[in-house]
Coordinates of C-alpha atoms in Angstrom, one line a residue:
M1402 CA -0.1 0.1 0.0
V1403 CA 1.0 3.5 -1.3
P1404 CA 1.9 5.7 2.2
W1405 CA -0.3 8.8 1.9
R1406 CA -1.0 12.2 3.4
V1407 CA -3.3 14.8 2.5
T1408 CA -3.2 18.6 3.3
R1409 CA -6.0 21.3 2.9
R1410 CA -3.5 22.8 0.0
Q1411 CA -4.0 19.5 -1.9
F1412 CA -7.8 19.4 -0.9
L1413 CA -7.7 22.6 -2.6
A1414 CA -5.7 22.1 -5.3
G1415 CA -8.1 19.0 -6.6
S1416 CA -10.2 16.1 -5.7
V1417 CA -8.0 13.5 -4.0
A1418 CA -9.8 12.6 -1.6
A1419 CA -11.9 10.1 -3.2
G1420 CA -9.1 8.5 -5.2
L1421 CA -7.2 8.2 -1.9
A1422 CA -10.3 6.9 0.1
S1423 CA -10.7 4.3 -2.8
C1424 CA -7.4 3.1 -3.2
L1425 CA -6.7 2.8 0.6
G1426 CA -10.3 2.0 1.9
L1427 CA -10.6 4.7 4.5
G1428 CA -13.7 6.4 4.8
G1429 CA -13.3 10.2 4.2
C1430 CA -15.4 12.8 6.2
R1431 CA -14.6 16.7 5.7
Q1432 CA -15.8 19.3 8.7
N1433 CA -17.5 22.2 7.1
D1434 CA -18.3 23.9 10.3
E1435 CA -16.0 26.1 12.3
S1436 CA -17.7 25.3 15.2
G1437 CA -17.4 21.8 15.1
P1438 CA -20.2 18.8 15.2
D1439 CA -23.0 19.2 17.0
A1440 CA -23.4 16.8 20.1
T1441 CA -25.2 14.0 18.0
A1442 CA -22.3 13.8 15.6
P1443 CA -20.3 10.5 15.5
A1444 CA -16.9 12.8 15.6
L1445 CA -17.2 13.9 19.5
H1446 CA -15.5 11.7 21.8
P1447 CA -15.4 12.2 25.6
A1448 CA -11.7 14.2 26.3
R1449 CA -10.1 13.7 29.7
Y1450 CA -8.7 16.4 32.0
F1451 CA -11.3 19.2 32.6
T1452 CA -13.3 20.2 35.5
P1453 CA -16.8 21.6 34.8
L1454 CA -17.5 24.9 36.7
D1455 CA -20.6 26.7 38.3
D1456 CA -21.3 28.3 35.1
G1457 CA -21.1 25.9 32.4
T1458 CA -17.9 26.9 31.5
I1459 CA -14.9 24.2 31.4
G1460 CA -12.2 24.6 32.5
C1461 CA -9.3 22.2 30.5
R1462 CA -6.3 20.7 32.3
L1463 CA -4.8 19.2 29.6
C1464 CA -1.9 21.4 28.6
F1465 CA -0.2 24.9 30.1
R1466 CA -2.9 26.9 28.8
K1467 CA -5.9 25.8 31.2
C1468 CA -8.4 27.4 28.7
L1469 CA -11.7 28.3 30.1
I1470 CA -14.1 27.0 27.4
R1471 CA -17.6 28.5 27.3
E1472 CA -20.7 26.3 26.2
G1473 CA -20.7 25.5 22.6
N1474 CA -16.9 26.6 22.1
V1475 CA -13.7 25.3 21.6
G1476 CA -10.5 25.7 23.3
F1477 CA -7.3 27.3 21.9
C1478 CA -6.0 24.1 20.1
R1479 CA -9.5 23.9 18.4
N1480 CA -9.9 20.3 18.9
R1481 CA -12.0 20.5 22.1
K1482 CA -15.4 21.4 22.5
N1483 CA -17.8 22.1 25.4
V1484 CA -21.3 20.7 24.5
G1485 CA -23.5 20.9 27.8
G1486 CA -21.0 21.3 29.9
R1487 CA -18.8 18.5 29.3
L1488 CA -15.6 18.5 27.0
Y1489 CA -15.3 16.7 23.9
S1490 CA -12.4 16.0 21.4
L1491 CA -14.0 16.7 17.3
V1492 CA -10.8 14.8 16.1
Y1493 CA -11.0 11.4 17.6
G1494 CA -10.7 9.0 15.0
H1495 CA -9.8 11.4 12.4
P1496 CA -6.6 11.7 11.4
C1497 CA -5.6 14.1 8.4
A1498 CA -2.3 12.3 8.0
V1499 CA -1.5 9.1 7.9
E1500 CA 2.4 8.0 6.6
V1501 CA 5.1 5.3 6.6
D1502 CA 8.3 7.0 7.5
P1503 CA 12.0 5.8 8.7
I1504 CA 12.1 6.5 12.4
E1505 CA 15.4 8.8 11.7
K1506 CA 13.2 11.2 10.2
E1507 CA 11.4 12.0 13.7
P1508 CA 14.2 12.5 14.3
V1509 CA 15.0 9.0 16.6
F1510 CA 18.7 8.4 16.2
H1511 CA 19.1 5.8 19.4
M1512 CA 16.1 3.5 19.2
T1513 CA 16.0 0.7 16.3
P1514 CA 17.8 2.7 13.7
G1515 CA 16.1 1.7 10.0
A1516 CA 12.9 1.2 11.9
R1517 CA 9.7 1.9 10.2
M1518 CA 7.0 3.8 11.8
L1519 CA 3.7 4.6 10.9
C1520 CA 3.2 8.0 11.9
V1521 CA -0.3 9.8 12.6
A1522 CA -1.6 13.2 13.1
T1523 CA -4.8 15.3 13.6
A1524 CA -5.4 19.0 12.5
S1525 CA -4.3 21.5 15.0
C1526 CA -1.9 22.5 17.8
N1527 CA -1.7 24.5 21.1
F1528 CA 1.0 26.2 19.5
R1529 CA 1.0 29.2 16.7
C1530 CA 4.6 28.5 15.5
K1531 CA 5.7 31.2 12.9
S1532 CA 8.0 28.5 11.4
C1533 CA 6.1 25.8 11.1
Q1534 CA 6.8 23.3 8.5
N1535 CA 3.1 21.6 8.7
W1536 CA 1.2 24.9 9.2
E1537 CA -1.4 23.6 6.9
I1538 CA -2.6 21.0 9.2
S1539 CA -1.3 22.3 12.4
Q1540 CA -3.0 25.6 12.1
S1541 CA -5.9 24.5 11.0
G1542 CA -9.0 22.8 12.8
V1543 CA -10.8 19.4 12.1
W1544 CA -13.4 21.6 9.4
D1545 CA -9.9 22.6 7.3
T1546 CA -8.5 19.4 6.8
I1547 CA -9.7 16.2 4.9
N1548 CA -10.0 13.6 7.3
Y1549 CA -10.5 9.7 7.7
H1550 CA -12.5 7.4 10.1
L1551 CA -9.9 5.3 11.6
T1552 CA -10.2 3.8 15.2
P1553 CA -7.5 3.0 17.0
E1554 CA -7.8 -0.6 16.5
Q1555 CA -7.8 0.1 12.6
V1556 CA -4.4 2.6 13.0
V1557 CA -2.5 -0.4 14.8
A1558 CA -3.9 -3.1 12.4
R1559 CA -2.5 -0.7 9.7
A1560 CA 1.0 -0.5 11.5
L1561 CA 1.0 -4.4 11.1
E1562 CA 0.3 -4.4 7.5
E1563 CA 2.8 -2.1 6.8
S1564 CA 5.2 -4.2 8.5
C1565 CA 6.1 -1.0 10.8
D1566 CA 7.8 -1.6 14.0
A1567 CA 6.8 1.5 15.7
I1568 CA 3.8 3.9 15.5
S1569 CA 4.5 7.7 15.7
F1570 CA 2.6 10.8 16.8
T1571 CA 3.6 13.5 15.1
Y1572 CA 3.4 16.3 12.4
S1573 CA 1.2 18.4 14.0
E1574 CA 1.0 18.7 17.9
P1575 CA -0.5 15.1 19.6
I1576 CA -1.6 16.8 22.8
A1577 CA -4.4 18.4 20.9
F1578 CA -5.1 14.4 20.0
Y1579 CA -4.2 13.4 23.1
E1580 CA -7.0 10.9 23.6
Y1581 CA -6.8 9.3 20.3
M1582 CA -2.8 9.0 20.9
D1583 CA -3.2 7.3 24.4
D1584 CA -5.3 4.9 23.4
I1585 CA -3.6 4.2 19.6
A1586 CA -0.5 3.6 22.3
V1587 CA -2.0 1.3 25.0
L1588 CA -3.3 -1.1 21.6
A1589 CA 0.0 -0.6 20.1
K1590 CA 2.2 -1.5 23.3
G1591 CA 0.0 -4.9 23.2
A1592 CA 0.5 -5.5 19.8
G1593 CA 4.3 -5.5 20.2
L1594 CA 4.8 -2.0 18.7
R1595 CA 6.6 0.6 20.0
T1596 CA 5.5 4.2 20.4
V1597 CA 7.3 7.6 19.7
V1598 CA 5.9 11.1 20.8
H1599 CA 7.1 14.3 18.9
T1600 CA 6.1 17.0 20.9
N1601 CA 6.1 20.8 21.8
A1602 CA 6.2 19.3 25.4
S1603 CA 3.8 21.7 26.7
L1604 CA 1.5 18.9 28.1
A1605 CA 0.1 19.3 31.7
A1606 CA 1.9 17.0 34.6
E1607 CA -1.1 14.8 35.0
P1608 CA -1.5 13.6 31.7
L1609 CA 1.9 13.6 30.8
Q1610 CA 2.4 11.1 33.8
A1611 CA -0.4 8.8 32.7
L1612 CA 0.9 8.9 28.9
L1613 CA 4.5 7.9 30.0
P1614 CA 3.7 4.0 30.3
H1615 CA 2.5 4.0 27.1
I1616 CA 5.3 5.7 25.3
D1617 CA 8.8 4.4 24.5
A1618 CA 10.2 7.5 23.3
V1619 CA 9.5 10.9 23.3
V1620 CA 11.0 13.7 20.9
V1621 CA 10.9 17.0 22.2
D1622 CA 11.2 20.3 20.3
L1623 CA 13.0 22.8 22.5
K1624 CA 12.5 25.6 20.1
G1625 CA 15.0 28.1 21.8
F1626 CA 16.1 29.0 25.2
T1627 CA 14.5 32.5 26.1
S1628 CA 10.7 33.2 27.2
E1629 CA 10.9 35.8 24.7
F1630 CA 11.5 33.5 22.0
Y1631 CA 8.7 31.6 22.9
E1632 CA 6.4 34.4 23.0
R1633 CA 7.1 36.0 20.2
M1634 CA 7.6 33.1 17.8
T1635 CA 5.5 30.3 19.0
G1636 CA 2.9 31.7 21.5
G1637 CA 3.7 29.5 24.1
Q1638 CA 6.0 29.4 27.1
L1639 CA 9.3 27.9 27.9
E1640 CA 9.0 27.0 31.2
P1641 CA 6.3 24.2 31.0
V1642 CA 8.6 22.6 28.1
L1643 CA 11.5 22.4 30.6
S1644 CA 9.7 21.2 33.4
T1645 CA 8.5 18.5 30.7
L1646 CA 12.0 17.6 29.8
V1647 CA 12.9 17.0 33.3
T1648 CA 9.8 14.7 33.8
V1649 CA 10.6 12.7 30.8
A1650 CA 14.7 12.3 31.4
R1651 CA 13.6 11.2 35.2
S1652 CA 10.9 8.8 33.8
G1653 CA 13.2 6.1 31.9
V1654 CA 11.1 6.6 29.0
H1655 CA 14.1 7.3 25.7
L1656 CA 14.5 11.0 25.1
E1657 CA 15.9 13.3 22.0
V1658 CA 16.0 16.8 21.9
V1659 CA 15.4 18.8 18.5
N1660 CA 16.5 22.5 18.2
L1661 CA 15.7 24.4 14.6
L1662 CA 18.1 27.2 14.3
I1663 CA 16.5 30.1 12.6
P1664 CA 19.0 32.7 12.0
S1665 CA 19.2 35.8 14.1
L1666 CA 15.8 34.3 16.1
N1667 CA 17.6 31.9 18.3
D1668 CA 21.0 31.2 17.3
D1669 CA 22.7 33.4 19.5
P1670 CA 26.1 31.1 20.4
E1671 CA 25.9 32.0 24.1
T1672 CA 22.4 31.2 24.5
I1673 CA 23.1 27.8 22.8
R1674 CA 25.8 27.6 25.6
R1675 CA 23.3 28.0 28.1
M1676 CA 20.7 25.5 26.5
C1677 CA 23.4 22.6 26.2
A1678 CA 24.7 23.1 29.7
W1679 CA 21.2 23.1 31.1
L1680 CA 20.3 20.2 28.9
R1681 CA 23.3 17.9 30.3
A1682 CA 22.3 18.8 33.9
S1683 CA 18.8 18.5 34.0
A1684 CA 18.7 15.5 31.1
G1685 CA 22.2 14.2 31.4
P1686 CA 25.2 13.8 28.7
D1687 CA 24.1 11.0 26.7
V1688 CA 20.8 12.5 25.7
P1689 CA 20.9 13.0 22.1
L1690 CA 20.4 16.8 20.8
H1691 CA 19.7 17.4 17.0
F1692 CA 20.1 20.7 15.7
L1693 CA 18.4 20.9 12.3
R1694 CA 19.0 23.6 9.7
F1695 CA 16.1 25.9 9.1
F1696 CA 14.4 26.7 5.7
P1697 CA 12.2 29.6 5.2
A1698 CA 8.5 28.5 6.3
Y1699 CA 5.2 29.5 6.9
K1700 CA 5.5 33.1 8.6
L1701 CA 9.2 33.2 8.0
Q1702 CA 9.5 33.2 4.3
R1703 CA 12.2 36.0 4.2
V1704 CA 14.2 34.6 6.5
P1705 CA 17.2 32.8 5.3
A1706 CA 18.1 29.0 5.6
T1707 CA 20.2 28.2 8.3
P1708 CA 24.1 28.6 7.3
L1709 CA 26.1 25.7 7.7
E1710 CA 28.7 27.3 9.9
T1711 CA 26.1 28.2 12.6
L1712 CA 25.0 24.9 12.6
E1713 CA 28.4 23.3 13.3
Q1714 CA 29.6 26.2 15.7
A1715 CA 26.2 25.1 17.7
A1716 CA 27.4 21.4 17.7
A1717 CA 30.7 21.9 18.9
I1718 CA 29.4 24.2 21.7
A1719 CA 27.3 21.4 22.5
S1720 CA 30.2 18.8 22.5
G1721 CA 32.0 21.2 24.6
E1722 CA 29.3 21.4 27.2
G1723 CA 29.6 17.9 27.7
L1724 CA 26.9 16.5 25.5
H1725 CA 27.9 12.8 23.8
Y1726 CA 25.5 12.6 20.9
V1727 CA 25.1 15.7 18.8
Y1728 CA 23.6 16.0 15.5
I1729 CA 22.9 17.9 12.8
G1730 CA 19.9 17.4 10.5
N1731 CA 18.8 18.5 7.4
V1732 CA 21.8 18.6 5.9
P1733 CA 22.1 15.4 4.2
G1734 CA 25.9 13.8 4.1
H1735 CA 27.1 15.6 7.2
D1736 CA 29.6 13.6 9.1
R1737 CA 27.2 14.5 12.0
N1738 CA 24.3 12.4 10.6
S1739 CA 25.8 9.8 12.0
T1740 CA 26.8 8.3 15.6
Y1741 CA 30.2 8.2 17.2
C1742 CA 31.4 6.5 20.0
P1743 CA 32.2 9.3 22.8
R1744 CA 35.1 7.1 23.9
C1745 CA 37.2 6.3 20.8
G1746 CA 35.7 8.3 18.2
E1747 CA 34.4 4.9 16.4
R1748 CA 31.4 5.7 13.8
V1749 CA 29.0 3.0 15.2
V1750 CA 26.1 3.8 13.2
H1751 CA 26.8 5.4 9.5
R1752 CA 23.6 7.3 8.2
M1753 CA 23.0 9.5 5.1
H1754 CA 20.1 11.9 6.2
F1755 CA 17.5 9.3 7.0
A1756 CA 19.1 6.1 5.9
V1757 CA 21.3 3.8 7.9
L1758 CA 24.2 2.6 5.8
E1759 CA 25.7 0.6 8.7
M1760 CA 24.9 -0.2 12.1
K1761 CA 28.0 -1.5 14.3
V1762 CA 26.5 -1.5 18.0
K1763 CA 26.9 -4.7 19.3
D1764 CA 24.8 -5.4 22.8
G1765 CA 24.4 -1.8 22.8
R1766 CA 28.3 -1.4 23.3
C1767 CA 30.9 0.2 20.6
P1768 CA 32.2 -3.0 18.7
A1769 CA 35.9 -1.2 19.1
C1770 CA 36.5 -0.4 22.4
R1771 CA 33.3 -1.9 24.1
E1772 CA 32.1 1.9 25.4
P1773 CA 28.4 1.3 26.4
I1774 CA 26.3 3.4 23.5
P1775 CA 23.1 4.4 25.5
G1776 CA 19.8 3.4 23.4
T1777 CA 17.7 0.7 22.0
W1778 CA 19.2 -1.1 19.1
D1779 CA 17.5 -4.2 18.6
R1780 CA 14.1 -4.8 16.7
G1781 CA 12.3 -6.5 19.3
A1782 CA 9.6 -5.4 21.5

């Protein structure tokens, strides 16, 4: 079966939905009403983590925003609606993107190199990042995207049919489809699949703690290291992200960190140094850190691509601060696509962008000096 993904732009460009639904055996739907479906619509699914208030308003407790949602309205993420004093998810069972990717694309470099993931996303996000490369779905509501009816059971079945090793919740923000993600993750673990969450890390503490037992790897977008950058460029906050990073690091769930370097906005060397020192102290020297090259996107079309020199300087700073596994992404063929033993310098995983050319880690160790290389290197669940 051909991997697929549909965005609003594709829908507006032509009638692709019917053809995709026919070839994939998926039932398509489109929500046209910006208020979302009514109380009897099948898209409504009970949400979790909310508090009904006396005046019929609902206090959402899912993320740092703590939205107060009046009757008939949706929260900031557009996906959670107050219907009769109860909170419902509008996107449960309605992904707008389902695609098979290599695990390296996430990026996850220290868990089952070369593994195949079934990536799942619904519309919307609880951030408003000006640099978002998937803005057509992350900055849209469920009524703006082409959505398909897939139960959690069907998602897991499709992953197995595609010979995938894992299911990843990615592309948009998984917090915005929390209930759907959590139910899929529970079933996936039971089916012998690993689970990955790529997130902005602004989930509240209670739902985060409930989710982590069902997750094998968390990839955190640490978008910058100042409150000003977060407020101006993402509409989010830094402190909840740092709190989540500490929680995940202490949980034992595999953690990798991504930092997209945007010229003149978050590439100050001293700020990068402080970020790397904080990561080493809070998550340990073995946490993989990926510096990604920025390319003009969404509301930053006039910002140039990140110079290679900036990425290499950032990587050198990170290594100098004691981080053992520092990568450069979106630069295919760079030496820092690969994994090297921090003790003897042996190349233990040879990568070209997302392709694994050679994997030499044996029993979790460097084959040359037997230094432990933290991670999960086998395909078994």
